[in-house]
N, C-alpha and C. Protein backbone atom coordinates (compact mmCIF):
# COMPACT_ATOMS: atom_id res chain seq x y z
N HIS A 1 -12.91 -28.57 19.50
CA HIS A 1 -12.10 -27.85 20.58
C HIS A 1 -11.11 -26.87 19.90
N GLU A 2 -10.26 -27.38 19.22
CA GLU A 2 -9.14 -26.93 18.60
C GLU A 2 -9.53 -26.04 17.62
N GLU A 3 -10.59 -26.36 16.76
CA GLU A 3 -11.04 -25.13 15.58
C GLU A 3 -11.65 -24.19 16.22
N GLU A 4 -12.66 -24.11 17.25
CA GLU A 4 -12.96 -23.11 17.53
C GLU A 4 -12.87 -22.48 18.85
N LEU A 5 -12.25 -22.86 19.82
CA LEU A 5 -11.97 -22.51 21.41
C LEU A 5 -10.31 -22.43 21.61
N CYS A 6 -9.79 -23.36 21.08
CA CYS A 6 -8.21 -23.39 21.30
C CYS A 6 -7.35 -22.18 21.33
N PRO A 7 -6.90 -21.46 22.29
CA PRO A 7 -6.27 -20.07 21.89
C PRO A 7 -4.91 -20.25 21.33
N ARG A 8 -4.66 -21.40 20.85
CA ARG A 8 -3.32 -21.50 20.09
C ARG A 8 -3.29 -22.18 18.62
N ARG A 9 -4.97 -21.98 18.22
CA ARG A 9 -5.35 -22.60 17.00
C ARG A 9 -4.78 -21.61 15.93
N PRO A 10 -4.20 -22.03 14.95
CA PRO A 10 -3.77 -21.26 13.81
C PRO A 10 -4.95 -20.40 13.25
N VAL A 11 -4.63 -19.02 12.87
CA VAL A 11 -5.53 -18.30 11.91
C VAL A 11 -4.71 -17.53 11.15
N ALA A 12 -5.33 -17.20 9.79
CA ALA A 12 -4.40 -16.24 9.00
C ALA A 12 -4.76 -14.89 9.40
N CYS A 13 -3.69 -14.31 9.41
CA CYS A 13 -3.96 -12.78 9.60
C CYS A 13 -4.26 -12.12 8.28
N SER A 14 -5.44 -11.05 8.72
CA SER A 14 -6.27 -10.63 7.70
C SER A 14 -5.61 -9.59 7.00
N ASN A 15 -4.24 -9.11 7.27
CA ASN A 15 -3.51 -8.28 6.64
C ASN A 15 -2.73 -8.74 5.76
N CYS A 16 -1.68 -9.67 6.33
CA CYS A 16 -0.60 -9.98 5.53
C CYS A 16 -0.84 -11.50 5.08
N GLY A 17 -1.89 -12.25 5.76
CA GLY A 17 -1.99 -13.69 5.49
C GLY A 17 -1.20 -14.75 6.17
N ASP A 18 -0.08 -14.27 7.05
CA ASP A 18 0.59 -15.11 7.75
C ASP A 18 -0.37 -16.10 8.78
N SER A 19 -0.02 -17.25 8.96
CA SER A 19 -0.56 -18.21 9.95
C SER A 19 -0.08 -17.86 11.05
N ILE A 20 -0.77 -17.66 12.16
CA ILE A 20 -0.28 -17.16 13.48
C ILE A 20 -1.32 -17.79 14.50
N PRO A 21 -0.89 -17.88 15.73
CA PRO A 21 -1.83 -18.46 16.77
C PRO A 21 -2.64 -17.53 16.99
N TRP A 22 -4.21 -17.89 17.32
CA TRP A 22 -5.18 -17.15 17.59
C TRP A 22 -5.03 -15.91 18.72
N GLU A 23 -4.25 -16.25 19.76
CA GLU A 23 -3.95 -15.58 20.77
C GLU A 23 -3.05 -14.44 20.46
N GLU A 24 -2.45 -14.50 19.65
CA GLU A 24 -0.99 -13.57 19.27
C GLU A 24 -1.50 -12.63 18.10
N GLN A 25 -2.86 -12.58 17.68
CA GLN A 25 -3.17 -11.85 16.74
C GLN A 25 -2.80 -10.10 16.92
N GLU A 26 -3.02 -9.71 18.01
CA GLU A 26 -3.03 -8.37 18.66
C GLU A 26 -1.48 -8.10 18.54
N GLU A 27 -0.63 -8.91 18.94
CA GLU A 27 0.91 -9.01 19.22
C GLU A 27 1.11 -8.82 17.91
N HIS A 28 0.98 -9.45 16.78
CA HIS A 28 1.42 -9.86 15.50
C HIS A 28 1.14 -8.43 14.90
N ALA A 29 -0.37 -7.98 15.11
CA ALA A 29 -0.40 -6.71 14.32
C ALA A 29 0.29 -5.58 14.70
N LEU A 30 0.72 -5.51 16.00
CA LEU A 30 1.43 -4.19 16.32
C LEU A 30 2.86 -4.43 16.13
N ASN A 31 3.39 -5.75 16.32
CA ASN A 31 4.93 -5.70 16.13
C ASN A 31 5.38 -6.51 15.21
N GLU A 32 4.81 -7.34 14.31
CA GLU A 32 5.29 -8.37 13.10
C GLU A 32 4.72 -7.90 11.89
N CYS A 33 3.54 -7.75 11.66
CA CYS A 33 2.77 -7.92 10.59
C CYS A 33 3.35 -6.85 9.35
N SER A 34 3.56 -6.97 8.49
CA SER A 34 4.11 -6.22 7.22
C SER A 34 3.26 -6.39 6.04
N VAL A 35 3.05 -5.56 4.92
CA VAL A 35 2.52 -5.34 3.75
C VAL A 35 3.20 -4.91 2.96
N ILE A 36 2.79 -5.00 1.70
CA ILE A 36 3.47 -4.27 0.53
C ILE A 36 2.65 -2.94 0.10
N CYS A 37 3.30 -1.91 0.13
CA CYS A 37 2.74 -0.59 -0.31
C CYS A 37 2.26 -0.80 -1.83
N GLY A 38 1.15 -0.41 -2.10
CA GLY A 38 0.57 -0.45 -3.31
C GLY A 38 0.95 0.64 -4.36
N ILE A 39 1.73 1.61 -3.48
CA ILE A 39 2.37 2.70 -4.18
C ILE A 39 3.54 2.67 -4.73
N CYS A 40 4.76 2.54 -3.55
CA CYS A 40 6.03 2.21 -3.85
C CYS A 40 6.67 0.91 -3.87
N TYR A 41 5.74 -0.41 -3.44
CA TYR A 41 6.10 -1.29 -3.14
C TYR A 41 6.94 -1.92 -2.39
N ASN A 42 7.36 -0.94 -1.47
CA ASN A 42 8.14 -1.28 -0.29
C ASN A 42 7.37 -2.44 0.71
N ILE A 43 8.08 -3.11 1.49
CA ILE A 43 7.34 -3.84 2.49
C ILE A 43 7.66 -3.13 3.79
N VAL A 44 6.19 -2.61 4.25
CA VAL A 44 6.33 -2.06 5.64
C VAL A 44 5.39 -2.44 6.63
N PRO A 45 5.89 -2.38 7.71
CA PRO A 45 4.75 -2.71 9.04
C PRO A 45 3.38 -2.06 8.81
N ILE A 46 2.33 -2.96 9.23
CA ILE A 46 1.09 -2.58 9.14
C ILE A 46 0.84 -1.31 9.84
N VAL A 47 1.38 -1.15 10.92
CA VAL A 47 1.14 -0.12 11.78
C VAL A 47 1.44 1.30 11.21
N ASP A 48 2.47 1.18 10.28
CA ASP A 48 2.98 2.34 9.63
C ASP A 48 2.47 2.58 8.14
N TYR A 49 1.43 1.66 7.75
CA TYR A 49 0.98 1.80 6.49
C TYR A 49 0.44 2.93 5.97
N GLU A 50 -0.40 3.57 6.90
CA GLU A 50 -1.34 4.58 6.43
C GLU A 50 -0.52 5.83 6.27
N GLU A 51 0.41 6.06 7.31
CA GLU A 51 1.57 7.07 7.23
C GLU A 51 2.33 7.08 5.99
N LEU A 52 2.81 5.78 5.55
CA LEU A 52 3.85 5.96 4.34
C LEU A 52 2.94 6.08 3.15
N THR A 53 1.43 5.63 3.07
CA THR A 53 0.51 5.88 2.05
C THR A 53 0.67 7.26 1.67
N VAL A 54 0.35 8.15 2.96
CA VAL A 54 0.45 9.60 2.65
C VAL A 54 1.58 10.04 2.08
N GLU A 55 2.66 9.71 2.53
CA GLU A 55 4.13 10.09 2.19
C GLU A 55 4.38 9.73 0.61
N CYS A 56 3.78 8.52 0.27
CA CYS A 56 4.22 7.99 -0.92
C CYS A 56 3.07 9.07 -2.15
N MET A 57 2.08 9.27 -1.59
CA MET A 57 0.98 10.11 -2.60
C MET A 57 1.53 11.54 -2.84
N GLU A 58 2.41 11.95 -1.97
CA GLU A 58 2.96 13.07 -1.92
C GLU A 58 4.35 13.32 -2.84
N GLU A 59 4.76 11.94 -3.40
CA GLU A 59 5.77 11.69 -4.30
C GLU A 59 5.61 12.39 -5.79
N VAL A 60 6.48 13.00 -6.40
CA VAL A 60 6.44 13.72 -7.46
C VAL A 60 7.36 12.94 -8.54
N SER A 61 6.96 13.18 -9.93
CA SER A 61 7.52 12.74 -11.02
C SER A 61 7.99 13.86 -11.82
N LEU A 62 9.00 13.77 -12.70
CA LEU A 62 9.49 14.82 -13.38
C LEU A 62 9.36 14.42 -14.89
N CYS A 63 8.73 15.10 -15.74
CA CYS A 63 8.66 14.65 -17.00
C CYS A 63 10.05 14.98 -17.73
N ASP A 64 10.49 13.71 -18.59
CA ASP A 64 11.85 13.89 -18.96
C ASP A 64 11.89 14.57 -20.53
N GLN A 65 10.80 14.98 -20.58
CA GLN A 65 10.64 15.80 -22.12
C GLN A 65 10.57 17.22 -21.92
N CYS A 66 9.53 17.97 -20.72
CA CYS A 66 9.51 19.11 -20.48
C CYS A 66 9.67 19.73 -19.03
N SER A 67 10.00 18.98 -18.08
CA SER A 67 10.42 19.11 -16.85
C SER A 67 9.26 19.53 -16.06
N LEU A 68 8.14 19.39 -16.35
CA LEU A 68 6.81 19.34 -15.45
C LEU A 68 6.83 18.63 -14.56
N VAL A 69 6.64 18.96 -13.41
CA VAL A 69 6.53 18.31 -12.27
C VAL A 69 5.14 17.64 -12.10
N ILE A 70 4.79 16.61 -11.90
CA ILE A 70 3.55 15.57 -11.99
C ILE A 70 3.44 15.16 -10.59
N GLN A 71 2.57 15.67 -9.84
CA GLN A 71 2.43 14.98 -8.19
C GLN A 71 1.44 14.06 -8.20
N LEU A 72 1.59 12.88 -7.53
CA LEU A 72 0.80 11.86 -7.58
C LEU A 72 -0.40 12.24 -6.81
N ASP A 73 -0.55 12.77 -5.98
CA ASP A 73 -1.78 12.94 -5.30
C ASP A 73 -2.60 13.92 -5.79
N LYS A 74 -2.41 14.66 -6.83
CA LYS A 74 -2.98 15.27 -7.62
C LYS A 74 -3.62 14.59 -9.07
N LEU A 75 -3.22 13.66 -9.18
CA LEU A 75 -3.78 12.96 -10.09
C LEU A 75 -5.28 12.20 -9.88
N PRO A 76 -6.07 12.19 -10.84
CA PRO A 76 -7.24 11.47 -10.68
C PRO A 76 -7.27 10.07 -10.94
N PHE A 77 -7.51 9.33 -9.65
CA PHE A 77 -7.82 7.84 -9.89
C PHE A 77 -8.77 7.22 -9.04
N SER A 78 -9.22 6.16 -9.49
CA SER A 78 -10.05 5.61 -8.87
C SER A 78 -10.03 4.54 -7.73
N LYS A 79 -10.65 4.38 -6.61
CA LYS A 79 -10.26 4.05 -5.40
C LYS A 79 -10.01 2.50 -5.73
N ASP A 80 -10.73 2.12 -6.74
CA ASP A 80 -10.75 0.73 -7.13
C ASP A 80 -9.48 0.33 -7.80
N SER A 81 -8.36 1.05 -8.00
CA SER A 81 -7.27 1.07 -8.67
C SER A 81 -6.37 0.27 -7.90
N LEU A 82 -5.68 -0.95 -8.31
CA LEU A 82 -4.76 -1.80 -7.86
C LEU A 82 -3.68 -1.09 -7.67
N CYS A 83 -3.24 -0.14 -8.42
CA CYS A 83 -1.71 0.25 -8.30
C CYS A 83 -1.83 1.62 -8.85
N TYR A 84 -1.50 2.67 -7.83
CA TYR A 84 -1.24 4.05 -7.82
C TYR A 84 -0.12 4.40 -9.02
N ARG A 85 0.91 3.40 -8.87
CA ARG A 85 1.87 3.67 -9.83
C ARG A 85 1.77 3.60 -11.30
N ASP A 86 0.89 2.64 -11.66
CA ASP A 86 0.11 2.44 -13.01
C ASP A 86 -0.59 3.85 -13.42
N THR A 87 -1.49 4.50 -12.45
CA THR A 87 -1.96 5.64 -12.68
C THR A 87 -1.08 6.63 -13.02
N LEU A 88 0.15 6.74 -12.19
CA LEU A 88 1.10 7.83 -12.62
C LEU A 88 1.88 7.50 -13.82
N ASP A 89 2.06 6.26 -14.31
CA ASP A 89 2.78 5.97 -15.41
C ASP A 89 1.62 6.40 -16.70
N GLN A 90 0.27 6.14 -16.44
CA GLN A 90 -0.67 6.34 -17.64
C GLN A 90 -0.85 7.64 -17.60
N GLN A 91 -0.83 8.63 -16.63
CA GLN A 91 -0.74 9.92 -16.75
C GLN A 91 0.33 10.80 -17.20
N MET A 92 1.40 10.36 -17.06
CA MET A 92 2.68 10.82 -17.65
C MET A 92 2.60 10.44 -19.02
N ALA A 93 2.25 9.23 -19.46
CA ALA A 93 2.20 8.96 -20.90
C ALA A 93 1.12 9.70 -21.52
N TYR A 94 -0.15 9.90 -21.15
CA TYR A 94 -0.89 11.05 -21.56
C TYR A 94 -0.36 12.50 -21.77
N HIS A 95 0.13 13.12 -20.67
CA HIS A 95 0.89 14.23 -20.66
C HIS A 95 1.80 14.34 -21.71
N LYS A 96 2.57 13.22 -21.90
CA LYS A 96 3.78 13.39 -23.16
C LYS A 96 3.15 13.37 -24.58
N ASP A 97 1.87 12.64 -24.62
CA ASP A 97 1.37 12.46 -25.86
C ASP A 97 0.51 13.55 -26.37
N ALA A 98 -0.10 14.14 -25.29
CA ALA A 98 -1.21 15.32 -25.49
C ALA A 98 -0.72 16.63 -25.02
N MET A 99 0.11 16.90 -24.11
CA MET A 99 0.25 18.16 -23.61
C MET A 99 1.64 18.78 -23.62
N CYS A 100 2.61 17.61 -23.78
CA CYS A 100 3.90 18.24 -23.95
C CYS A 100 4.33 18.91 -24.99
N SER A 101 5.27 19.97 -25.10
CA SER A 101 5.42 20.90 -26.25
C SER A 101 6.74 20.30 -26.76
């Protein structure tokens, strides 16, 4: 009964991994669930995650050698990349080595 039918049985949230009662999954997702943004590493409510990701992708970095502005959402990266920040760091390093005068 408890493992399959009980509305109070504990389940893991598919977003954050927290253990919550089965019957509270929707409430948890709307009001309590938080995840770490893969771009800025801030902890954000899951309901705001998509909007925050768009904002983070618009972030820019300034080259400290030539002052060129590099915008994160203009960089080529794989959807399989675990960390957009790593991609920005790699792109900045490439820029400094190959393109910066």
